[in-house]
Amino acid sequence: MRPASAGAAALADGAQSQIKVLRAESQAPRSRARFPAVVGEPLPLNQILIGDCIEELARLPAASVDLVFADPPYNLQLESTLSRPDQSIVDAVDDDWDKFASFSHYDAFTRSWLEAVRRVMKPDATIFVIGSYHNIFRVGSLLQDQGYWILNDIVWRKTNPMPNFRGRRFTNAHETLIWAAKGAGAKNYRFNYELLKAGNEDCQLRSDWLFPICTGHERLKDESGHKTHPTQKPEALLARILLAATNAGDVVLDPFFGSGTTGAAAKRLGRHFVGIEREEIYAAAARKRIAAVEPLPHEAIAATPSKRSEPRVAFSAIVEAGLIAPGAELTDEKQRHRAIVRADGTVAIGAVVGSIHKIGALTQGLPACNGWTFWHYVSQSGKREPIDLLRTVARKNLREAEA
Amino acid sequence: MRPASAGAAALADGAQSQIKVLRAESQAPRSRARFPAVVGEPLPLNQILIGDCIEELARLPAASVDLVFADPPYNLQLESTLSRPDQSIVDAVDDDWDKFASFSHYDAFTRSWLEAVRRVMKPDATIFVIGSYHNIFRVGSLLQDQGYWILNDIVWRKTNPMPNFRGRRFTNAHETLIWAAKGAGAKNYRFNYELLKAGNEDCQLRSDWLFPICTGHERLKDESGHKTHPTQKPEALLARILLAATNAGDVVLDPFFGSGTTGAAAKRLGRHFVGIEREEIYAAAARKRIAAVEPLPHEAIAATPSKRSEPRVAFSAIVEAGLIAPGAELTDEKQRHRAIVRADGTVAIGAVVGSIHKIGALTQGLPACNGWTFWHYVSQSGKREPIDLLRTVARKNLREAEA
DNA sequence: TGACGTTTTGAATCCGCTG
DNA sequence: CCAGCGGATTCAAAACGTC
């Protein structure tokens, strides 16, 4: 077995799930062995393979990954420079890797990598491909032509897209993801329906997702402050994909690894990744980035709970359990608002008393407020944490008491 | 001339704009006549042509419509009966091999109608096609292959989609529209940017639109309460499309007319339609529906003049008219830059002389500058105002002189 | 430090008329 | 068809600067 990278070692259940992956290769039950047993190298987990993705994919064992996330070149066709109304120049994607001579060249490229990726997918694996109108129709058609079975097309709505500066079109405010199974017959693909629903106000998740584009501290930059990669995706987007379509310990393949968002999200969520990237400069930035990721505690990423949703926990139960003391001060994240915990599980601002939600709403002048995420307390380590963390602990205690 | 339907007669400016359309065919100025004059039938305005859309399209004059809205069928089963006379495809489609056959069959059908439609489009016409992940990738690719130039892909987010009952996928909560020009060179397509922005809190319209699906009174039903058409689109969706990409009096073609939403929206908004529909039963329902539509009053649909279409006024004309005196000092808003008005309508910084735009750009070190909004003068009331205000006055004087 | 105003920036197929 | 040039055109969020 190849040694796993530092990233893999840090994964919560790294060793265990790596074993699981290998077993899937060598000991698949005969009756379901539609794919040849693999000889040679196992999956190089939590590493970035440098090279052309089609060549590198050919070296990977067949039917070995649980999920593919692919962010291929979009084939943008920019005719000239674009300036904002204030005459500043838009820093456009003009990299060589995004240049194709024609649609048929782009199609040939797409056909190749889709084929190569399909071989590496387990029979119940699924694939997400992201793109814009420049390329996504080519990708979608070729997916269908190769027998992939589209499960959804998903729209990533951007909260803060670049506007249309010339007023000649609608603001290009979204990108499209295609989610597909390996074939029409693959009915047992992973979809963590309950988990997603529970995290979405008990409402099933729709095909339109809202996320901000990747900016701020998350955006990788070089020493001179220049963005490392022109099209870095937000980690929240990848996190949703991984939570939706994998379990902890699963392997996600990203054939266009770029700045390594897939790797960062995978490590944080206790998944394994296999990355392929042509440019060493991107891979180097990705390695450094992933090394700095702190995996979430095991409780936070454990596989989908049972069908029934998580038990409700009242804040009073948390006070009763001694997880927070009556009299403790709660604040919002930025410490603009303060309230005092009362022994009965209500909170108070001066003489005004109510639930964590009511008081949270009241103090912000909003109709509603999720008190669990709004109010923060100072933990033993001195860090300010949302009281939702206490709820997680309470639930864990509850489960252990039940067991 | 074929008699127009009752719907046409009711259109606010029906007769007038019909003449305009015909003139565009037969009396286009020679110098700009890039398109052959039309012989034979003119456009059968505000009617539903019953028949196969490819055959009917072939009878329409070339380069004659301003907009196309197409809601093609995407049920693969249905396609095999709709498309070209190649009877090699049998109906049962549930294995991969047949899937491929269906796709190519669907592609052939799509190619045919896209070609036929393209011929009928004016050079600056655009097309909207709506679809779901089942077919939209095929449509998008074939649009691109035929030389159509995609302007936007647009997402219709449904406020009230059908939930996913089995919990195996994300709720399919949107459909996709592709908006395309006839070719990459067509830069002068219609896009009522300012109108849309004004109707959207003065914020440019994004590529994600939110509308409820068509229900309630709007949904056509037969005597037994059964819905007349399985996929009736909301009129609000069509209204936005027409407002965005046509002017009053323009002609919109719908080759898959169905329940006639395009016709209803067109009549309401003072546009003309040409509908093609195979099923007389749908056409009958559509005729009845459209006849009942009350067109909006003319004031409500008259084209709002855009800034671009305002008459040009030279700065020299403003000096000549005495609205500002030679020798007056211009500054930018924050008085960082200064220039002097010259009698010939140029401005000067020291020995450097040029247009308000040139000098504005030069003094800021920018490649371009809108001198009208950059330069300010001190008005009689002592306030510093952009010289664009003087242009507004000049234009008003101009209009009054003409009247 | 904080409040507040200014500047920067993001996968973009982004002008149109006149001569 | 091309060159020239007038002048029309941006939203949200983060970073940065100033008081």
Short mmCIF file of N, CA and C in Angstrom, two decimals, chain B residues 2 4 21 66 74 86 89 176 199-200 226 238 276 278 286 292 306-307 311-313 345 385 388 396 402:
data_model
loop_
_atom_site.label_atom_id
_atom_site.label_comp_id
_atom_site.label_asym_id
_atom_site.label_seq_id
_atom_site.Cartn_x
_atom_site.Cartn_y
_atom_site.Cartn_z
N ARG B 2 -53.35 37.83 -46.03
CA ARG B 2 -54.26 36.99 -45.24
C ARG B 2 -54.93 37.82 -44.18
N ALA B 4 -56.03 39.05 -40.77
CA ALA B 4 -55.54 38.81 -39.41
C ALA B 4 -56.69 38.29 -38.55
N VAL B 21 -44.21 45.81 -40.56
CA VAL B 21 -43.57 44.52 -40.78
C VAL B 21 -43.45 44.24 -42.26
N ASP B 66 -39.10 38.77 -35.40
CA ASP B 66 -38.18 39.48 -34.49
C ASP B 66 -37.73 38.62 -33.33
N TYR B 74 -39.99 17.22 -25.15
CA TYR B 74 -38.75 16.54 -24.79
C TYR B 74 -38.97 15.09 -24.40
N ASP B 86 -38.27 8.63 -40.60
CA ASP B 86 -37.32 7.53 -40.50
C ASP B 86 -37.95 6.58 -39.49
N ILE B 89 -37.03 3.53 -35.70
CA ILE B 89 -37.08 3.49 -34.23
C ILE B 89 -38.39 2.88 -33.75
N THR B 176 -34.71 25.43 -17.69
CA THR B 176 -33.66 26.26 -18.28
C THR B 176 -34.13 26.85 -19.59
N GLY B 199 -37.94 48.10 -13.88
CA GLY B 199 -38.96 47.28 -13.26
C GLY B 199 -38.42 46.33 -12.22
N ASN B 200 -37.17 46.44 -11.90
CA ASN B 200 -36.54 45.52 -10.96
C ASN B 200 -35.77 46.29 -9.90
N HIS B 226 -60.18 18.61 -16.59
CA HIS B 226 -58.88 18.07 -16.95
C HIS B 226 -58.04 19.17 -17.57
N LEU B 238 -43.62 34.38 -20.25
CA LEU B 238 -43.62 34.88 -21.63
C LEU B 238 -43.62 36.39 -21.67
N ILE B 276 -47.47 27.92 -34.58
CA ILE B 276 -47.58 26.66 -35.34
C ILE B 276 -47.88 25.55 -34.34
N ARG B 278 -49.41 21.31 -34.14
CA ARG B 278 -49.87 20.12 -34.86
C ARG B 278 -51.29 19.72 -34.49
N ALA B 286 -56.32 27.41 -27.68
CA ALA B 286 -55.49 28.61 -27.70
C ALA B 286 -56.25 29.78 -28.34
N ALA B 292 -60.02 36.01 -25.68
CA ALA B 292 -60.51 36.59 -24.42
C ALA B 292 -59.50 37.55 -23.80
N SER B 306 -34.61 54.53 -24.88
CA SER B 306 -33.39 54.31 -24.10
C SER B 306 -32.46 55.49 -24.28
N LYS B 307 -31.53 55.60 -23.39
CA LYS B 307 -30.57 56.70 -23.48
C LYS B 307 -29.83 56.68 -24.82
N PRO B 311 -31.36 61.75 -29.32
CA PRO B 311 -30.56 62.40 -30.37
C PRO B 311 -29.22 62.89 -29.81
N ARG B 312 -28.24 62.81 -30.66
CA ARG B 312 -26.92 63.27 -30.24
C ARG B 312 -26.88 64.79 -30.21
N VAL B 313 -26.26 65.28 -29.19
CA VAL B 313 -26.06 66.73 -29.09
C VAL B 313 -24.57 66.96 -28.87
N GLY B 345 -16.33 74.63 -28.68
CA GLY B 345 -16.92 73.43 -28.07
C GLY B 345 -15.90 72.41 -27.63
N GLU B 385 -22.97 71.21 -11.06
CA GLU B 385 -23.81 70.23 -11.75
C GLU B 385 -23.05 69.62 -12.91
N ASP B 388 -24.03 67.28 -18.23
CA ASP B 388 -25.11 66.49 -18.83
C ASP B 388 -26.45 67.20 -18.64
N LYS B 396 -34.30 69.33 -24.81
CA LYS B 396 -35.67 69.81 -24.61
C LYS B 396 -35.96 70.95 -25.58
N GLU B 402 -38.76 71.57 -32.83
CA GLU B 402 -39.29 70.68 -33.87
C GLU B 402 -40.81 70.67 -33.87
#
